Amino acid sequence: SDAIAVAEDLAQQYDISIVAYDGDDLYSTEITEIVEHLHTFYGEPMPQLLYSEEEGVVTTIKLANHEPCMHKLLLMDNDTEKLNTLVRPKLESLASQYGATVTQALPTMLEWLPAGCSKALGVSKLCEHLGIDPTTQLLALGDAENDAGMLEMACIGVAMGNGCDRAKGAADFVTEESNCEGGAGVAMELFGFGGTTL
């Protein structure tokens, strides 16, 4: 699609990694260190490379030319200044034109999603399916910008101590502990979920 092509061109222009989600499958045009880290550290499936081979010549296929429906792109780079001061403003200026939205899960990762898609929407749909009122029955935990809407929507939104300012601003409560220091467990015990097993 055009939205994928625009994001892919921007990634190429700034020499940053890009990964596309198609259901449970991930695709990329190159397995870089940061793309591999997505698999080894975060447990995401290893992205498949898109290429064609004809008479011994390997040609990379652009993500935008891949047939299935890609519903999420990650633009990633360890140079967070480049990602946030150069790439993000350009992505945001293109977002409304291409029916997309930009958010961030990590300082090294921008998310390019269809407009209106968010964790808040996903949690809202799940609550609707389960017959739960999120404004009176939901405890939400988060630490990143892409968690902010979910934290605002929940009856109790809790940001982790290591959370970004946007997540902390959206939360009703901020733990002293980070997510790596058991902040989620502290929040669950504090708000009445201690001692239960899931």
CSV table of C-alpha atoms in Angstrom, one decimal:
chain,number,residue,atom,x,y,z
A,1,SER,CA,0.0,0.0,0.0
A,2,ASP,CA,1.0,3.6,-0.3
A,3,ALA,CA,1.3,4.1,3.5
A,4,ILE,CA,3.7,1.2,3.7
A,5,ALA,CA,5.7,2.5,0.7
A,6,VAL,CA,6.0,6.0,2.2
A,7,ALA,CA,7.3,4.6,5.6
A,8,GLU,CA,9.6,2.2,3.8
A,9,ASP,CA,11.1,5.0,1.7
A,10,LEU,CA,11.7,7.1,4.8
A,11,ALA,CA,13.4,4.1,6.5
A,12,GLN,CA,15.7,3.7,3.5
A,13,GLN,CA,16.4,7.5,3.3
A,14,TYR,CA,17.5,7.5,7.0
A,15,ASP,CA,19.2,4.1,6.9
A,16,ILE,CA,17.0,2.7,9.7
A,17,SER,CA,15.5,-0.8,10.1
A,18,ILE,CA,11.9,-1.5,9.3
A,19,VAL,CA,9.8,-4.5,10.3
A,20,ALA,CA,6.2,-5.2,9.1
A,21,TYR,CA,3.6,-7.2,10.9
A,22,ASP,CA,1.1,-9.4,8.9
A,23,GLY,CA,-0.9,-11.3,11.5
A,24,ASP,CA,1.6,-13.4,13.5
A,25,ASP,CA,4.2,-13.1,10.8
A,26,LEU,CA,6.9,-10.5,10.6
A,27,TYR,CA,8.8,-9.3,7.5
A,28,SER,CA,11.8,-7.2,6.9
A,29,THR,CA,14.2,-6.4,4.0
A,30,GLU,CA,17.2,-6.9,6.2
A,31,ILE,CA,18.0,-8.7,9.4
A,32,THR,CA,20.0,-6.0,11.3
A,33,GLU,CA,21.2,-6.2,14.9
A,34,ILE,CA,18.2,-4.2,16.2
A,35,VAL,CA,15.8,-6.4,14.1
A,36,GLU,CA,17.4,-9.5,15.6
A,37,HIS,CA,17.1,-8.0,19.1
A,38,LEU,CA,13.4,-7.7,18.5
A,39,HIS,CA,13.4,-11.5,18.3
A,40,THR,CA,16.0,-12.5,20.9
A,41,PHE,CA,15.1,-10.0,23.6
A,42,TYR,CA,11.3,-9.4,23.1
A,43,GLY,CA,10.4,-12.8,21.9
A,44,GLU,CA,8.8,-11.6,18.6
A,45,PRO,CA,9.0,-14.1,15.7
A,46,MET,CA,12.1,-13.7,13.6
A,47,PRO,CA,11.2,-11.6,10.7
A,48,GLN,CA,11.2,-13.3,7.3
A,49,LEU,CA,13.3,-11.7,4.6
A,50,LEU,CA,11.4,-10.7,1.4
A,51,TYR,CA,13.4,-11.4,-1.7
A,52,SER,CA,13.2,-13.2,-5.0
A,53,GLU,CA,16.0,-15.3,-6.7
A,54,GLU,CA,16.2,-15.7,-10.4
A,55,GLU,CA,19.2,-17.3,-12.1
A,56,GLY,CA,21.3,-16.9,-9.0
A,57,VAL,CA,20.5,-13.2,-8.6
A,58,VAL,CA,18.9,-12.3,-5.3
A,59,THR,CA,16.6,-9.2,-5.4
A,60,THR,CA,15.1,-7.6,-2.3
A,61,ILE,CA,11.3,-7.2,-2.5
A,62,LYS,CA,9.9,-4.0,-1.0
A,63,LEU,CA,7.5,-4.5,1.9
A,64,ALA,CA,4.9,-2.5,0.1
A,65,ASN,CA,4.9,-5.1,-2.7
A,66,HIS,CA,4.2,-8.0,-0.4
A,67,GLU,CA,0.7,-9.3,-1.0
A,68,PRO,CA,-0.8,-10.0,2.5
A,69,CYS,CA,-2.2,-7.2,4.6
A,70,MET,CA,0.5,-5.6,6.8
A,71,HIS,CA,-1.1,-3.9,9.8
A,72,LYS,CA,1.8,-2.5,11.7
A,73,LEU,CA,5.3,-1.2,10.9
A,74,LEU,CA,8.2,-0.7,13.3
A,75,LEU,CA,10.9,1.8,12.3
A,76,MET,CA,13.9,1.1,14.5
A,77,ASP,CA,17.4,2.5,15.2
A,78,ASN,CA,19.8,2.7,18.1
A,79,ASP,CA,20.4,6.4,17.3
A,80,THR,CA,17.4,7.7,19.2
A,81,GLU,CA,18.1,11.3,18.4
A,82,LYS,CA,17.9,10.6,14.7
A,83,LEU,CA,14.8,8.5,15.2
A,84,ASN,CA,13.0,11.1,17.3
A,85,THR,CA,14.2,14.4,15.8
A,86,LEU,CA,14.4,13.6,12.1
A,87,VAL,CA,12.3,10.5,11.3
A,88,ARG,CA,9.3,11.0,13.7
A,89,PRO,CA,8.4,14.5,12.6
A,90,LYS,CA,8.4,13.4,9.0
A,91,LEU,CA,6.3,10.3,9.8
A,92,GLU,CA,3.8,12.4,11.8
A,93,SER,CA,3.5,14.9,8.9
A,94,LEU,CA,2.6,12.0,6.6
A,95,ALA,CA,0.3,10.2,9.0
A,96,SER,CA,-3.0,11.9,8.3
A,97,GLN,CA,-2.3,12.0,4.5
A,98,TYR,CA,-1.9,8.2,4.5
A,99,GLY,CA,-4.5,7.2,7.1
A,100,ALA,CA,-1.9,6.3,9.8
A,101,THR,CA,-0.9,7.1,13.3
A,102,VAL,CA,2.6,7.3,14.9
A,103,THR,CA,3.3,6.1,18.4
A,104,GLN,CA,6.3,4.8,20.4
A,105,ALA,CA,6.9,1.7,22.5
A,106,LEU,CA,10.6,2.2,23.1
A,107,PRO,CA,13.1,5.1,22.5
A,108,THR,CA,14.6,3.0,19.7
A,109,MET,CA,11.3,2.1,18.0
A,110,LEU,CA,8.5,4.1,16.2
A,111,GLU,CA,5.2,2.4,15.4
A,112,TRP,CA,3.3,3.2,12.2
A,113,LEU,CA,-0.3,2.0,12.6
A,114,PRO,CA,-3.6,2.5,10.8
A,115,ALA,CA,-5.3,5.6,12.1
A,116,GLY,CA,-7.4,4.8,15.2
A,117,CYS,CA,-5.5,1.6,16.1
A,118,SER,CA,-4.1,1.5,19.6
A,119,LYS,CA,-3.7,-0.6,22.7
A,120,ALA,CA,-6.7,1.4,24.1
A,121,LEU,CA,-8.9,0.3,21.2
A,122,GLY,CA,-7.7,-3.4,21.6
A,123,VAL,CA,-8.3,-3.4,25.4
A,124,SER,CA,-11.7,-1.7,24.9
A,125,LYS,CA,-12.8,-4.4,22.4
A,126,LEU,CA,-11.6,-7.1,24.7
A,127,CYS,CA,-13.5,-5.6,27.6
A,128,GLU,CA,-16.6,-5.3,25.5
A,129,HIS,CA,-16.2,-9.0,24.5
A,130,LEU,CA,-15.8,-10.0,28.2
A,131,GLY,CA,-18.6,-7.8,29.4
A,132,ILE,CA,-16.3,-5.6,31.5
A,133,ASP,CA,-16.7,-1.9,32.0
A,134,PRO,CA,-13.1,-0.5,31.6
A,135,THR,CA,-14.1,2.7,33.5
A,136,THR,CA,-15.1,0.8,36.6
A,137,GLN,CA,-13.5,-2.7,36.3
A,138,LEU,CA,-10.1,-2.4,34.6
A,139,LEU,CA,-6.6,-2.1,36.0
A,140,ALA,CA,-4.2,-1.2,33.3
A,141,LEU,CA,-0.4,-1.2,33.6
A,142,GLY,CA,2.1,0.4,31.2
A,143,ASP,CA,5.3,2.3,30.7
A,144,ALA,CA,5.4,3.6,27.2
A,145,GLU,CA,3.7,6.3,25.0
A,146,ASN,CA,1.7,3.6,23.3
A,147,ASP,CA,0.2,2.7,26.7
A,148,ALA,CA,-1.1,6.2,27.5
A,149,GLY,CA,-4.6,5.8,26.0
A,150,MET,CA,-5.1,2.5,27.7
A,151,LEU,CA,-4.0,4.0,31.1
A,152,GLU,CA,-6.4,7.0,30.6
A,153,MET,CA,-9.3,4.7,29.8
A,154,ALA,CA,-8.9,2.3,32.7
A,155,CYS,CA,-10.6,2.7,36.0
A,156,ILE,CA,-7.1,2.5,37.5
A,157,GLY,CA,-4.1,3.3,35.2
A,158,VAL,CA,-0.7,2.5,36.7
A,159,ALA,CA,2.6,3.6,35.1
A,160,MET,CA,5.8,1.9,36.0
A,161,GLY,CA,8.6,3.9,37.7
A,162,ASN,CA,10.7,3.7,34.5
A,163,GLY,CA,7.7,4.9,32.3
A,164,CYS,CA,8.0,7.7,29.9
A,165,ASP,CA,6.4,11.1,30.8
A,166,ARG,CA,3.4,10.5,28.6
A,167,ALA,CA,2.6,7.2,30.3
A,168,LYS,CA,3.1,8.7,33.8
A,169,GLY,CA,0.9,11.7,32.9
A,170,ALA,CA,-1.9,9.4,31.7
A,171,ALA,CA,-1.8,7.2,34.8
A,172,ASP,CA,-3.7,7.5,38.1
A,173,PHE,CA,-0.7,6.1,40.0
A,174,VAL,CA,3.0,5.6,39.3
A,175,THR,CA,5.0,2.9,41.0
A,176,GLU,CA,8.4,3.6,42.4
A,177,GLU,CA,9.6,0.3,40.9
A,178,SER,CA,10.3,-0.2,37.2
A,179,ASN,CA,8.8,-3.0,35.2
A,180,CYS,CA,12.1,-4.9,35.6
A,181,GLU,CA,11.9,-4.4,39.4
A,182,GLY,CA,8.5,-5.9,39.8
A,183,GLY,CA,6.4,-2.7,39.4
A,184,ALA,CA,3.5,-4.7,37.9
A,185,GLY,CA,3.4,-7.0,40.9
A,186,VAL,CA,3.6,-4.1,43.3
A,187,ALA,CA,0.6,-2.4,41.5
A,188,MET,CA,-1.4,-5.6,41.4
A,189,GLU,CA,-0.9,-6.2,45.2
A,190,LEU,CA,-1.6,-2.6,45.9
A,191,PHE,CA,-4.9,-2.6,44.1
A,192,GLY,CA,-6.2,-6.0,45.4
A,193,PHE,CA,-4.8,-8.6,43.1
A,194,GLY,CA,-2.1,-9.9,45.5
A,195,GLY,CA,-2.1,-13.6,46.3
A,196,THR,CA,-4.2,-14.6,43.3
A,197,THR,CA,-2.9,-16.8,40.5
A,198,LEU,CA,-3.8,-16.2,36.9
